[in-house]
Coordinates of C-alpha atoms and ligand atoms in Angstrom, one line a residue:
M1 CA 0.1 -0.3 -0.3
S2 CA 0.9 3.4 -1.3
N3 CA 1.4 6.5 1.0
Y4 CA 2.1 10.0 0.3
S5 CA 5.1 11.2 1.1
L6 CA 5.4 14.6 3.4
A7 CA 6.5 17.1 0.3
S8 CA 3.0 15.6 -0.9
Q9 CA 1.5 15.8 1.7
Q10 CA 1.7 20.0 2.0
K11 CA 0.8 19.9 -1.0
L12 CA -2.4 18.7 -0.7
D13 CA -3.1 19.5 2.5
T14 CA -3.7 23.7 0.6
C15 CA -6.5 21.6 -1.2
H16 CA -10.4 21.8 -0.8
P17 CA -11.4 18.9 1.9
D18 CA -12.9 17.1 -0.8
L19 CA -9.9 16.8 -2.8
Q20 CA -8.1 15.2 0.5
A21 CA -10.8 13.0 1.3
L22 CA -10.5 11.8 -2.4
F23 CA -6.9 10.9 -2.3
F24 CA -6.8 10.2 0.6
Y25 CA -8.7 6.9 -0.8
V26 CA -6.8 7.1 -4.7
I27 CA -3.2 6.4 -3.2
L28 CA -4.4 3.5 -1.3
G29 CA -5.0 1.8 -4.5
Y30 CA -2.8 3.9 -7.2
D31 CA 0.1 5.3 -6.0
N32 CA 1.3 8.9 -7.3
T33 CA 2.3 12.2 -6.7
I34 CA 1.0 15.4 -5.1
V35 CA 2.3 17.2 -8.0
C36 CA 0.1 21.0 -7.3
G37 CA -2.4 22.1 -5.1
H38 CA -2.7 25.9 -4.4
R39 CA -0.9 28.3 -7.1
G40 CA -0.6 32.1 -6.1
E41 CA 0.2 34.5 -8.6
Q42 CA 3.7 34.3 -9.0
E43 CA 3.3 30.3 -9.7
Q44 CA 0.3 30.8 -11.9
N45 CA 1.8 33.0 -14.2
E46 CA 4.6 31.0 -15.1
A47 CA 2.3 28.5 -15.2
F48 CA 0.5 30.5 -17.5
A49 CA 3.6 31.2 -19.2
N50 CA 5.6 27.7 -19.9
G51 CA 2.1 27.1 -21.4
Y52 CA 1.2 24.1 -18.4
S53 CA -1.9 26.2 -17.8
Q54 CA -4.6 28.2 -20.4
L55 CA -5.7 30.7 -17.4
Q56 CA -4.2 33.7 -15.8
F57 CA -4.4 34.6 -12.1
P58 CA -6.3 34.6 -10.2
Q59 CA -8.5 32.4 -13.0
S60 CA -7.3 28.9 -12.5
K61 CA -9.2 26.5 -9.6
H62 CA -5.4 26.2 -8.9
N63 CA -5.8 30.1 -7.2
S64 CA -8.7 30.0 -4.5
Y65 CA -7.4 28.6 -1.1
P66 CA -8.5 26.5 -0.1
S67 CA -7.5 25.1 -3.7
M68 CA -10.2 23.8 -5.9
A69 CA -8.0 21.8 -8.3
V70 CA -5.1 19.2 -7.5
D71 CA -2.9 17.9 -10.1
A72 CA -1.4 14.6 -9.1
V73 CA 0.2 12.3 -11.7
P74 CA 0.8 8.9 -11.9
Y75 CA 4.8 7.1 -9.8
E76 CA 6.1 4.0 -11.1
N77 CA 9.2 2.4 -10.6
G78 CA 10.4 5.7 -8.8
H79 CA 9.0 7.7 -11.2
Q80 CA 6.7 10.0 -12.3
D81 CA 4.4 8.5 -15.3
W82 CA 3.0 11.2 -17.6
S83 CA 2.3 9.2 -20.5
K84 CA -1.2 10.0 -22.4
T85 CA -2.2 5.7 -21.2
Q86 CA -0.9 5.9 -17.6
S87 CA -3.3 10.1 -17.7
A88 CA -6.5 8.6 -19.1
N89 CA -5.7 5.2 -16.4
F90 CA -5.4 6.6 -13.7
A91 CA -7.9 9.6 -14.1
G92 CA -10.2 6.9 -14.5
Y93 CA -9.5 5.4 -11.6
V94 CA -9.6 8.6 -9.4
K95 CA -13.7 9.3 -11.6
G96 CA -14.4 5.9 -10.6
I97 CA -13.3 6.8 -6.8
A98 CA -15.0 9.9 -6.9
D99 CA -18.3 9.1 -7.6
L100 CA -18.4 6.5 -5.3
L101 CA -17.6 9.0 -2.1
F102 CA -20.5 11.5 -4.1
R103 CA -22.7 8.5 -3.7
M104 CA -21.5 8.0 -0.7
S105 CA -21.9 11.4 0.8
I106 CA -18.1 11.3 1.8
I107 CA -18.1 14.4 -0.9
S108 CA -20.1 16.7 -2.0
H109 CA -18.9 17.5 -5.1
K110 CA -18.7 16.3 -8.8
V111 CA -15.1 15.5 -10.9
R112 CA -13.6 17.0 -13.5
C113 CA -10.3 15.9 -15.4
G114 CA -8.1 17.4 -17.5
V115 CA -7.9 14.5 -19.6
D116 CA -11.9 14.6 -20.0
W117 CA -13.0 18.9 -20.2
N118 CA -16.4 18.2 -21.2
M119 CA -17.1 15.4 -19.8
N120 CA -18.2 13.1 -21.9
M121 CA -16.1 10.8 -20.9
D122 CA -14.4 10.8 -24.6
I123 CA -10.8 11.3 -24.0
D124 CA -10.3 11.4 -28.4
D125 CA -12.0 14.6 -28.1
T126 CA -9.9 17.0 -25.5
K127 CA -8.5 20.0 -26.8
F128 CA -6.0 21.3 -24.0
W129 CA -4.6 17.6 -22.1
D130 CA -3.7 18.4 -18.9
G131 CA -3.3 14.6 -17.6
G132 CA -3.4 14.8 -14.1
H133 CA -5.4 17.9 -13.0
F134 CA -8.6 17.3 -11.5
E135 CA -10.9 19.4 -9.7
L136 CA -13.9 20.2 -8.2
V137 CA -17.1 21.9 -10.2
E138 CA -21.1 21.6 -8.4
P139 CA -23.2 18.3 -9.1
Ligands
ZN201 ZN1 -4.1 21.6 -12.4

């Protein structure tokens, strides 16, 4: 069974309680690392400048505090795996657990993945592929 490093946990701690609850369960079955929780103004505008985000501060869901978005990436053999296949597998796993927790009223938001922005369960029509991005949306 996996658990988060201190660095990952500290990033997760900047996120909304629903994201904290979700990834508490996710890490039990799928090793991953938390890359980003809350992003302040400088970090957000750097992410925008580097093409990692399409939004400038304060429009990203990472910019609120607590953060309404988290970036988490599968961790395999000591490395972060950002491949399209792993991102899609991981997103499906996270989404499944999120839906279950929502139905059990453990979390009160739905979760949207950066590999399926329009939430139509089709990753082939995703224009801005943001593997590892998960954000809370109102149900
Ligand atoms: Zn993100």
